[in-house]
Amino acid sequence: MRMSCTCVVGLQWGDEAKGKIVDLLTAEHQFVVRYNGGANAGHTVVKNGKTYKLSLLPTGILSPPLRAVIGNGVVVNPVRFLEEVRTLQGAGIAIDPHNLAVSDHAHLIFPYHVEEERLGESDADAAIGTTGRGIGPCYADKVARSSGIRVGELLYPDHLRARLRQIVPRKNAILRAVLPTARTFDADTICDEYLGHGQVMRPFITDTPRLLQQALRDRQRILFEAAQGTLLDVDHGTYPYVTSSNSSTAGVWSGSGVPARNLTRVVGVIKAYTTRVGRGPFPTELNDGPDGIGEKIRKTGREYGTVTGRPRRCGWFDAVAVRYTAALSGADELAVMLLDVLSDLDEFRICTAYELDGRRITDFPSDAFLLERCKPVYETLPGWKREIGEARKAGDLPTAARRYVDRLAELIGLPVTIVSVGPDREQTILCR
Ligand code: GDP
Ligand code: IMO
Ligand code: MG
């Protein structure tokens, strides 16, 4: 028997406001699962006037009795895990092993991963513009096998020490070969530190695929919370300017152990415009200076990265890209976020096609170097020049705002079921 599970997935380059949608859907589910990424994510939720920022833990942890799960596809830095648990507990959120589980199969991020990433990113030509959290090197070790270490191994001191004594000297040699002044590490020091973290984490460490399989048998509903966006998916995104995991719905099955056929609802989250942090092609980017529309959107939308504080690159909505990601992630419906941010503009543009080497195309190119050469083809729609933060139903929106949302739905070919007009939970319009 298949269960009704939901996935909330970003259809752009991340920061689409997935956290707010997850928070809205928690009441309909008993479990919430992060299946990819790590503390590179930054999900902000505004609830009862309070702002919460989640990075490694699922946003659903804010809504007990929902049980939050860090799935096997996630990469875990124990320091960040414990920091986040303590910060949330300090903010009055009850967190204990009854409502939080972390997979024994999730891979561990070590300090040498962060150093490896720092060295890689210090080459301006090769840099991806990562969050610097050791995500990529950790996934690389996972796939390489001989140097990957999983959360469950924290509970076996002799075993962990033997593995680190084998791995760390090799890491040091590589680091020093890349840069003679690179940081190096002592296996026993790392081991002692991580064994300490392991003891605190012990009650949370679980065989999560088995936990979730049991949940399905108990007819519990599971909500999957994607990190990043589908355009950052390592297989389907704008490679190599992507993250190192499957951030589309493709990651659900491998990253949680729940067969994807249980997904009966995929909510594709989009901003009413586009943002991107880090390097990589972005055809609709607005590079129009300090007095331009790009900067206006950045200021109004407070478009600065949660994890790194970097200004997010801003641009017009790209329907070519979202048609591609909506199909890839199997989206059933769209949540259009941050519509209020556009309220002060005279008119908007939507990219409906690209011009590539003199030819008009409507299919998203499969290579970043080709996307780099694409020029957007726009259609223009009138603005509404009115605050919309108080709108609570579609009828409260100005006609031009409704027309804009309808046009997005038409171009993507999916219904818009949620429109968000502000960060607060109440600033939401349910369209069905
Ligand atoms: P996520 O990573 O996809 O969860 O998105 P982020 O949390 O990184 O970025 C979305 C930001 O927009 C957060 O600061 C939210 O509080 C905020 N936000 C969410 N919905 C709206 C909205 O409709 N309007 C405005 N102005 N802000 C919003
Ligand atoms: P949420 O879940 C936006 C970007 C980084 C960089 C690339 C690779 O909040 O939407 P990484 O550190 O993952 O190796 O960096 O991916 N990136 C994000 N951009 N939102 C995120 O998460 C991101 N997580 C990673 O900026 O370009
Ligand atoms: Mg974010």
Coordinates of C-alpha atoms and ligand atoms in Angstrom, one line a residue:
M1 CA 0.0 0.0 0.0
R2 CA 1.4 3.4 -1.0
M3 CA 1.3 6.2 1.6
S4 CA 0.6 9.9 1.0
C5 CA 4.0 11.6 1.3
T6 CA 4.8 15.1 0.3
C7 CA 8.0 16.7 -0.9
V8 CA 8.7 20.4 -0.8
V9 CA 11.3 21.1 -3.4
G10 CA 13.0 24.3 -4.7
L11 CA 12.7 24.8 -8.5
Q12 CA 15.4 27.5 -8.8
W13 CA 18.9 27.9 -7.3
G14 CA 17.8 27.6 -3.7
D15 CA 16.4 30.0 -1.1
E16 CA 12.9 29.9 -2.7
A17 CA 11.4 30.0 0.8
K18 CA 11.0 26.2 1.1
G19 CA 11.1 26.6 4.9
K20 CA 7.9 28.6 5.0
I21 CA 6.1 26.1 2.9
V22 CA 7.3 23.1 5.0
D23 CA 6.1 25.0 8.1
L24 CA 2.7 25.5 6.5
L25 CA 2.3 21.8 5.7
T26 CA 3.5 20.3 9.0
A27 CA 0.0 19.8 10.4
E28 CA -0.8 17.3 7.7
H29 CA 2.2 15.1 8.5
Q30 CA 3.7 13.1 11.3
F31 CA 7.4 13.0 10.1
V32 CA 9.6 15.6 8.4
V33 CA 12.8 14.4 6.7
R34 CA 15.8 16.2 5.3
Y35 CA 17.3 13.9 2.6
N36 CA 20.2 15.9 1.1
G37 CA 22.8 18.5 1.8
G38 CA 23.9 19.6 5.2
A39 CA 24.5 22.9 7.0
N40 CA 24.9 24.6 3.6
A41 CA 21.1 25.1 3.7
G42 CA 19.5 28.1 5.4
H43 CA 15.8 27.9 5.9
T44 CA 14.1 30.8 7.7
V45 CA 10.7 30.6 9.2
V46 CA 8.8 33.4 10.8
K47 CA 6.3 32.0 13.4
N48 CA 4.2 34.0 15.9
G49 CA 6.5 37.0 15.4
K50 CA 9.7 35.0 16.0
T51 CA 12.3 34.2 13.4
Y52 CA 14.0 30.8 13.3
K53 CA 16.9 29.9 11.1
L54 CA 17.5 26.3 10.4
S55 CA 20.5 24.9 8.6
L56 CA 21.0 21.2 9.3
L57 CA 17.8 20.3 11.1
P58 CA 14.5 20.0 9.3
T59 CA 12.3 23.1 9.6
G60 CA 9.5 20.8 10.9
I61 CA 11.4 20.4 14.2
L62 CA 9.6 23.7 15.1
S63 CA 6.2 21.9 15.1
P64 CA 6.0 19.2 17.7
P65 CA 4.8 16.4 17.9
L66 CA 6.1 16.2 14.3
R67 CA 9.2 13.9 14.3
A68 CA 12.2 15.3 12.5
V69 CA 14.7 13.1 10.7
I70 CA 18.1 13.8 9.3
G71 CA 18.2 11.2 6.6
N72 CA 21.1 9.0 5.4
G73 CA 21.6 11.3 2.4
V74 CA 22.6 14.3 4.6
V75 CA 26.2 15.1 5.5
V76 CA 26.5 16.0 9.2
N77 CA 29.0 18.1 11.0
P78 CA 28.5 17.1 14.7
V79 CA 29.6 20.6 15.9
R80 CA 27.0 22.3 13.8
F81 CA 24.4 19.7 14.8
L82 CA 24.9 20.2 18.5
E83 CA 25.1 24.0 18.1
E84 CA 21.8 24.0 16.3
V85 CA 20.1 21.7 18.8
R86 CA 21.2 24.0 21.6
T87 CA 20.3 27.2 19.9
L88 CA 16.8 25.9 19.2
Q89 CA 16.4 24.5 22.8
G90 CA 17.5 28.0 24.0
A91 CA 14.7 29.5 21.9
G92 CA 12.2 27.2 23.7
I93 CA 11.9 24.5 21.1
A94 CA 11.6 21.0 22.7
I95 CA 14.2 18.7 21.1
D96 CA 14.8 15.2 22.4
P97 CA 15.2 11.7 20.8
H98 CA 11.4 11.5 20.5
N99 CA 11.2 14.2 17.9
L100 CA 14.7 14.2 16.3
A101 CA 16.6 11.3 14.8
V102 CA 19.8 11.4 12.8
S103 CA 20.7 8.6 10.5
D104 CA 23.6 6.3 11.4
H105 CA 24.4 6.1 7.7
A106 CA 24.7 9.9 7.2
H107 CA 28.3 10.9 6.4
L108 CA 30.4 12.9 8.8
I109 CA 32.1 16.2 8.0
F110 CA 35.5 16.6 9.5
P111 CA 37.7 19.7 9.8
Y112 CA 40.0 18.4 7.0
H113 CA 37.0 18.6 4.6
V114 CA 36.6 22.2 5.4
E115 CA 40.3 22.8 4.7
E116 CA 40.1 20.8 1.4
E117 CA 37.3 23.0 0.3
R118 CA 39.1 26.2 1.4
L119 CA 42.1 25.2 -0.8
G120 CA 39.9 24.3 -3.8
E121 CA 37.9 27.6 -3.5
S122 CA 41.0 29.7 -3.2
D123 CA 41.8 29.2 -6.9
A124 CA 39.7 32.0 -8.4
D125 CA 39.3 30.2 -11.7
A126 CA 38.2 26.9 -10.3
A127 CA 36.0 28.2 -7.5
I128 CA 32.3 27.2 -7.4
G129 CA 31.4 29.9 -4.7
T130 CA 30.5 27.3 -2.1
T131 CA 29.3 27.9 1.4
G132 CA 32.6 26.6 2.8
R133 CA 31.0 24.0 5.1
G134 CA 32.9 21.0 3.8
I135 CA 29.9 19.6 2.0
G136 CA 31.6 18.8 -1.4
P137 CA 34.7 17.1 0.1
C138 CA 32.6 15.0 2.4
Y139 CA 30.3 13.8 -0.4
A140 CA 33.5 13.1 -2.4
D141 CA 34.8 10.9 0.4
K142 CA 31.5 9.1 0.6
V143 CA 31.6 8.2 -3.0
A144 CA 35.4 7.4 -2.9
R145 CA 34.5 4.9 0.0
S146 CA 37.9 4.3 1.6
S147 CA 37.9 7.7 3.3
G148 CA 34.2 8.2 4.2
I149 CA 33.1 7.9 7.8
R150 CA 29.5 7.6 8.9
V151 CA 27.6 8.9 12.0
G152 CA 27.2 5.3 13.3
E153 CA 30.9 4.9 13.5
L154 CA 31.1 7.6 16.2
L155 CA 29.8 5.0 18.7
Y156 CA 32.7 2.6 18.2
P157 CA 35.8 4.3 19.7
D158 CA 38.5 1.7 18.7
H159 CA 37.1 1.4 15.2
L160 CA 36.8 5.2 14.8
R161 CA 40.4 5.7 16.0
A162 CA 41.8 3.1 13.7
R163 CA 40.0 4.6 10.7
L164 CA 41.1 8.2 11.5
R165 CA 44.7 7.1 12.0
Q166 CA 44.6 5.6 8.5
I167 CA 42.8 8.5 6.8
V168 CA 44.2 11.7 8.5
P169 CA 47.9 11.2 7.5
R170 CA 46.8 10.7 3.9
K171 CA 44.7 13.9 4.1
N172 CA 47.6 15.8 5.6
A173 CA 49.9 14.7 2.8
I174 CA 47.4 15.7 0.1
L175 CA 46.7 19.1 1.8
R176 CA 50.4 19.9 2.1
A177 CA 51.0 18.8 -1.5
V178 CA 48.4 21.3 -2.7
L179 CA 49.6 24.1 -0.5
P180 CA 52.7 23.9 1.8
T181 CA 51.1 26.2 4.3
A182 CA 47.8 24.2 4.4
R183 CA 46.4 23.3 7.9
T184 CA 47.1 19.7 8.9
F185 CA 45.4 17.6 11.5
D186 CA 46.1 15.1 14.3
A187 CA 44.0 11.9 14.1
D188 CA 43.8 11.3 17.8
T189 CA 42.8 14.9 18.6
I190 CA 40.0 14.7 16.0
C191 CA 39.0 11.3 17.3
D192 CA 38.8 12.4 21.0
E193 CA 36.7 15.4 20.0
Y194 CA 34.3 13.4 17.8
L195 CA 33.9 10.6 20.3
G196 CA 32.8 13.3 22.8
H197 CA 30.2 14.6 20.2
G198 CA 29.2 11.0 19.5
Q199 CA 28.3 10.5 23.2
V200 CA 26.0 13.5 23.2
M201 CA 24.5 12.5 19.8
R202 CA 24.1 8.8 20.8
P203 CA 20.4 9.0 21.8
F204 CA 19.5 10.6 18.4
I205 CA 21.5 8.2 16.2
T206 CA 19.0 5.8 14.6
D207 CA 18.6 3.4 11.6
T208 CA 16.4 6.0 9.9
P209 CA 15.4 4.0 6.8
R210 CA 14.0 1.4 9.1
L211 CA 12.3 4.1 11.2
L212 CA 10.7 5.5 8.1
Q213 CA 9.7 2.1 6.7
Q214 CA 7.9 1.4 10.0
A215 CA 6.3 4.9 9.8
L216 CA 4.9 3.9 6.4
R217 CA 3.6 0.6 7.7
D218 CA 1.9 2.6 10.6
R219 CA 0.3 4.8 7.9
Q220 CA 2.1 7.9 9.1
R221 CA 2.5 10.7 6.6
I222 CA 6.0 11.9 5.7
L223 CA 7.0 15.4 4.6
F224 CA 10.3 15.6 2.7
E225 CA 12.2 18.9 3.0
A226 CA 14.6 19.5 0.2
A227 CA 17.7 21.6 0.7
Q228 CA 19.0 23.8 -2.1
G229 CA 17.1 23.9 -5.4
T230 CA 16.7 21.7 -8.5
L231 CA 19.1 23.8 -10.5
L232 CA 21.8 23.0 -7.9
D233 CA 21.2 19.2 -8.2
V234 CA 24.6 17.5 -8.9
D235 CA 23.1 15.4 -11.7
H236 CA 20.5 17.7 -13.2
G237 CA 21.6 21.2 -12.3
T238 CA 24.0 23.7 -13.9
Y239 CA 27.0 21.5 -13.4
P240 CA 29.7 22.1 -12.2
Y241 CA 28.1 25.1 -10.5
V242 CA 25.9 23.0 -8.3
T243 CA 26.0 21.4 -4.8
S244 CA 27.2 17.9 -4.3
S245 CA 23.9 16.1 -3.7
N246 CA 20.6 15.4 -5.4
S247 CA 18.6 18.4 -4.3
S248 CA 15.8 17.6 -6.7
T249 CA 13.2 15.0 -5.7
A250 CA 15.6 12.5 -7.2
G251 CA 17.4 12.5 -3.9
V252 CA 14.4 11.3 -1.8
W253 CA 14.7 7.6 -2.4
S254 CA 18.4 7.3 -2.0
G255 CA 18.6 9.9 0.7
S256 CA 15.9 8.6 3.0
G257 CA 15.2 4.9 2.1
V258 CA 11.6 5.8 1.3
P259 CA 10.7 4.6 -2.2
A260 CA 9.8 7.7 -4.3
R261 CA 6.5 6.1 -5.5
N262 CA 5.1 7.0 -2.0
L263 CA 5.3 10.7 -3.0
T264 CA 1.8 11.7 -3.8
R265 CA 2.3 15.4 -3.7
V266 CA 5.3 17.4 -4.9
V267 CA 5.1 21.1 -4.1
G268 CA 7.5 23.0 -6.4
V269 CA 8.6 26.3 -4.6
I270 CA 9.5 29.3 -6.8
K271 CA 10.2 32.9 -6.1
A272 CA 8.3 35.4 -8.2
Y273 CA 11.8 36.3 -9.5
T274 CA 15.1 34.5 -9.4
T275 CA 18.1 34.5 -7.1
R276 CA 21.4 32.7 -7.0
V277 CA 24.3 32.7 -4.5
G278 CA 27.8 31.6 -5.7
R279 CA 29.1 31.4 -9.2
G280 CA 27.6 30.0 -12.3
P281 CA 25.4 31.0 -15.3
F282 CA 22.3 33.0 -14.6
P283 CA 20.7 34.3 -17.9
T284 CA 18.1 36.6 -16.4
E285 CA 20.5 38.2 -13.8
L286 CA 20.0 41.9 -13.4
N287 CA 23.4 43.5 -13.4
D288 CA 22.0 47.0 -13.6
G289 CA 24.1 48.8 -11.0
P290 CA 23.4 50.3 -7.5
D291 CA 20.3 52.2 -8.7
G292 CA 19.0 49.3 -10.8
I293 CA 16.1 46.9 -10.4
G294 CA 18.5 44.0 -9.3
E295 CA 19.6 46.0 -6.3
K296 CA 16.0 47.1 -5.6
I297 CA 14.9 43.5 -5.4
R298 CA 17.9 42.6 -3.2
K299 CA 17.1 45.3 -0.8
T300 CA 13.3 44.8 -0.7
G301 CA 13.6 41.0 -0.5
R302 CA 16.5 41.1 1.9
E303 CA 18.4 38.9 -0.5
Y304 CA 21.5 38.1 1.5
G305 CA 22.6 34.5 2.1
T306 CA 21.5 33.0 5.5
V307 CA 24.6 30.8 5.8
T308 CA 27.4 33.1 4.4
G309 CA 25.7 36.6 4.4
R310 CA 26.7 37.0 0.7
P311 CA 24.5 39.3 -1.4
R312 CA 22.3 37.0 -3.6
R313 CA 22.4 37.7 -7.3
C314 CA 18.9 38.8 -8.4
G315 CA 17.1 38.6 -11.7
W316 CA 13.8 38.2 -13.5
F317 CA 11.7 35.0 -13.4
D318 CA 13.0 32.4 -15.8
A319 CA 10.2 30.2 -17.1
V320 CA 12.6 28.1 -19.4
A321 CA 14.5 27.0 -16.3
V322 CA 11.5 26.3 -14.1
R323 CA 9.7 24.4 -16.8
Y324 CA 12.7 22.1 -16.9
T325 CA 13.0 21.8 -13.1
A326 CA 9.3 21.3 -12.6
A327 CA 9.3 18.4 -14.9
L328 CA 12.5 16.9 -13.4
S329 CA 11.2 17.1 -9.9
G330 CA 7.8 15.9 -10.8
A331 CA 6.1 19.0 -9.4
D332 CA 2.3 18.7 -9.1
E333 CA 1.7 22.3 -8.1
L334 CA 3.6 25.6 -7.5
A335 CA 4.0 27.8 -4.5
V336 CA 4.8 31.3 -5.7
M337 CA 6.8 33.1 -3.0
L338 CA 7.9 36.7 -2.2
L339 CA 5.4 38.2 -4.6
D340 CA 5.3 41.3 -2.4
V341 CA 8.9 42.1 -3.2
L342 CA 7.9 43.1 -6.7
S343 CA 5.1 45.5 -5.5
D344 CA 7.1 48.7 -6.2
L345 CA 8.1 47.9 -9.8
D346 CA 6.5 49.6 -12.9
E347 CA 6.6 46.5 -15.0
F348 CA 8.1 43.0 -14.9
R349 CA 9.8 40.7 -17.3
I350 CA 9.5 37.0 -17.6
C351 CA 12.0 35.0 -19.6
T352 CA 10.1 32.7 -22.0
A353 CA 12.9 31.5 -24.3
Y354 CA 16.6 31.9 -24.8
E355 CA 18.7 32.9 -27.8
L356 CA 21.7 30.6 -28.2
D357 CA 24.1 31.4 -31.0
G358 CA 21.4 33.2 -33.0
R359 CA 18.8 30.5 -32.5
R360 CA 15.7 30.7 -30.3
I361 CA 15.4 27.8 -27.9
T362 CA 12.8 26.9 -25.3
D363 CA 14.6 23.8 -23.8
F364 CA 17.0 24.3 -21.0
P365 CA 20.5 23.6 -22.2
S366 CA 22.2 20.7 -20.6
D367 CA 25.6 22.3 -20.1
A368 CA 26.5 25.3 -18.0
F369 CA 28.9 26.6 -20.7
L370 CA 26.0 26.7 -23.2
L371 CA 23.7 28.3 -20.6
E372 CA 26.4 31.0 -20.2
R373 CA 25.9 32.0 -23.8
C374 CA 22.1 32.1 -23.7
K375 CA 20.4 35.5 -23.9
P376 CA 17.0 35.7 -22.4
V377 CA 13.9 36.5 -24.5
Y378 CA 11.4 38.4 -22.4
E379 CA 7.8 39.2 -22.3
T380 CA 6.8 42.3 -20.3
L381 CA 3.8 42.5 -17.9
P382 CA 2.5 45.6 -16.1
G383 CA 3.3 46.1 -12.4
W384 CA 0.7 46.8 -9.7
K385 CA 2.5 49.5 -7.6
R386 CA 0.6 48.7 -4.4
E387 CA 1.5 46.9 -1.2
I388 CA 0.0 43.4 -1.1
G389 CA 1.3 42.1 2.3
E390 CA -2.2 42.2 3.7
A391 CA -3.8 40.1 1.0
R392 CA -5.2 36.8 2.3
K393 CA -7.2 35.5 -0.7
A394 CA -6.6 35.7 -4.4
G395 CA -9.4 38.3 -4.7
D396 CA -7.4 40.7 -2.5
L397 CA -4.6 40.9 -5.0
P398 CA -4.5 43.7 -7.6
T399 CA -5.5 42.5 -11.1
A400 CA -2.0 42.9 -12.4
A401 CA -0.6 40.7 -9.6
R402 CA -3.1 38.0 -10.3
R403 CA -2.3 38.2 -14.0
Y404 CA 1.4 37.8 -13.2
V405 CA 0.7 34.6 -11.1
D406 CA -1.6 33.2 -13.7
R407 CA 1.0 33.8 -16.4
L408 CA 3.6 31.9 -14.4
A409 CA 1.2 29.0 -14.0
E410 CA 0.4 29.0 -17.7
L411 CA 4.1 29.1 -18.7
I412 CA 5.1 26.3 -16.4
G413 CA 1.9 24.3 -17.0
L414 CA 1.1 23.7 -13.4
P415 CA -1.5 25.2 -11.0
V416 CA -0.4 27.7 -8.4
T417 CA -1.8 26.5 -5.1
I418 CA 0.0 28.9 -2.7
V419 CA 1.0 32.6 -3.1
S420 CA 3.1 34.1 -0.4
V421 CA 3.0 37.9 0.2
G422 CA 5.3 38.2 3.2
P423 CA 7.6 36.1 5.5
D424 CA 4.9 35.6 8.2
R425 CA 2.9 32.4 8.3
E426 CA -0.3 34.5 8.0
Q427 CA 0.9 36.3 4.8
T428 CA -0.2 33.4 2.7
I429 CA -2.9 32.9 0.1
L430 CA -4.2 29.4 -0.4
C431 CA -5.6 29.1 -4.0
R432 CA -7.6 25.9 -3.6
Ligands
GDP1 P1 14.7 28.5 1.8 O1 16.2 28.2 1.9 O2 14.2 28.0 0.5 O3 13.9 28.0 3.0 O4 14.6 30.0 1.8 P2 15.3 31.1 2.7 O5 14.8 31.0 4.1 O6 16.8 31.0 2.5 O7 14.9 32.5 2.0 C1 13.6 32.9 2.0 C2 13.5 34.2 2.8 O8 12.3 34.9 2.4 C3 13.4 34.0 4.3 O9 14.0 35.0 4.9 C4 11.9 34.1 4.5 O10 11.6 34.5 5.8 C5 11.5 35.1 3.5 N1 10.1 34.9 3.0 C6 9.4 33.8 2.8 N2 8.3 34.1 2.1 C7 8.3 35.4 1.9 C8 7.4 36.3 1.2 O11 6.4 35.9 0.7 N3 7.7 37.6 1.2 C9 8.9 38.1 1.7 N4 9.1 39.4 1.6 N5 9.7 37.3 2.4 C10 9.4 36.0 2.4
IMO2 P1 18.8 26.4 0.8 O1 18.4 25.0 1.3 C1 21.2 28.7 -2.1 C2 25.0 27.0 -3.4 C3 26.3 27.7 -2.9 C4 27.2 27.4 -4.2 C5 26.8 26.0 -4.5 C6 27.7 24.9 -3.9 O2 18.9 27.5 1.8 O3 18.1 26.7 -0.4 P2 28.0 24.0 -1.4 O4 28.4 24.7 -0.2 O5 26.7 23.3 -1.3 O6 29.1 23.0 -1.9 O7 27.9 25.2 -2.5 O8 25.5 25.8 -3.9 N1 24.1 26.7 -2.2 C7 23.0 27.3 -2.0 N2 22.4 28.3 -2.6 N3 20.5 28.0 -1.1 C8 21.1 27.0 -0.5 O9 20.4 26.2 0.4 C9 22.4 26.6 -0.9 N4 23.2 25.6 -0.5 C10 24.3 25.6 -1.3 O10 26.1 29.1 -2.8 O11 26.8 28.2 -5.2
MG3 MG 18.0 29.3 2.1

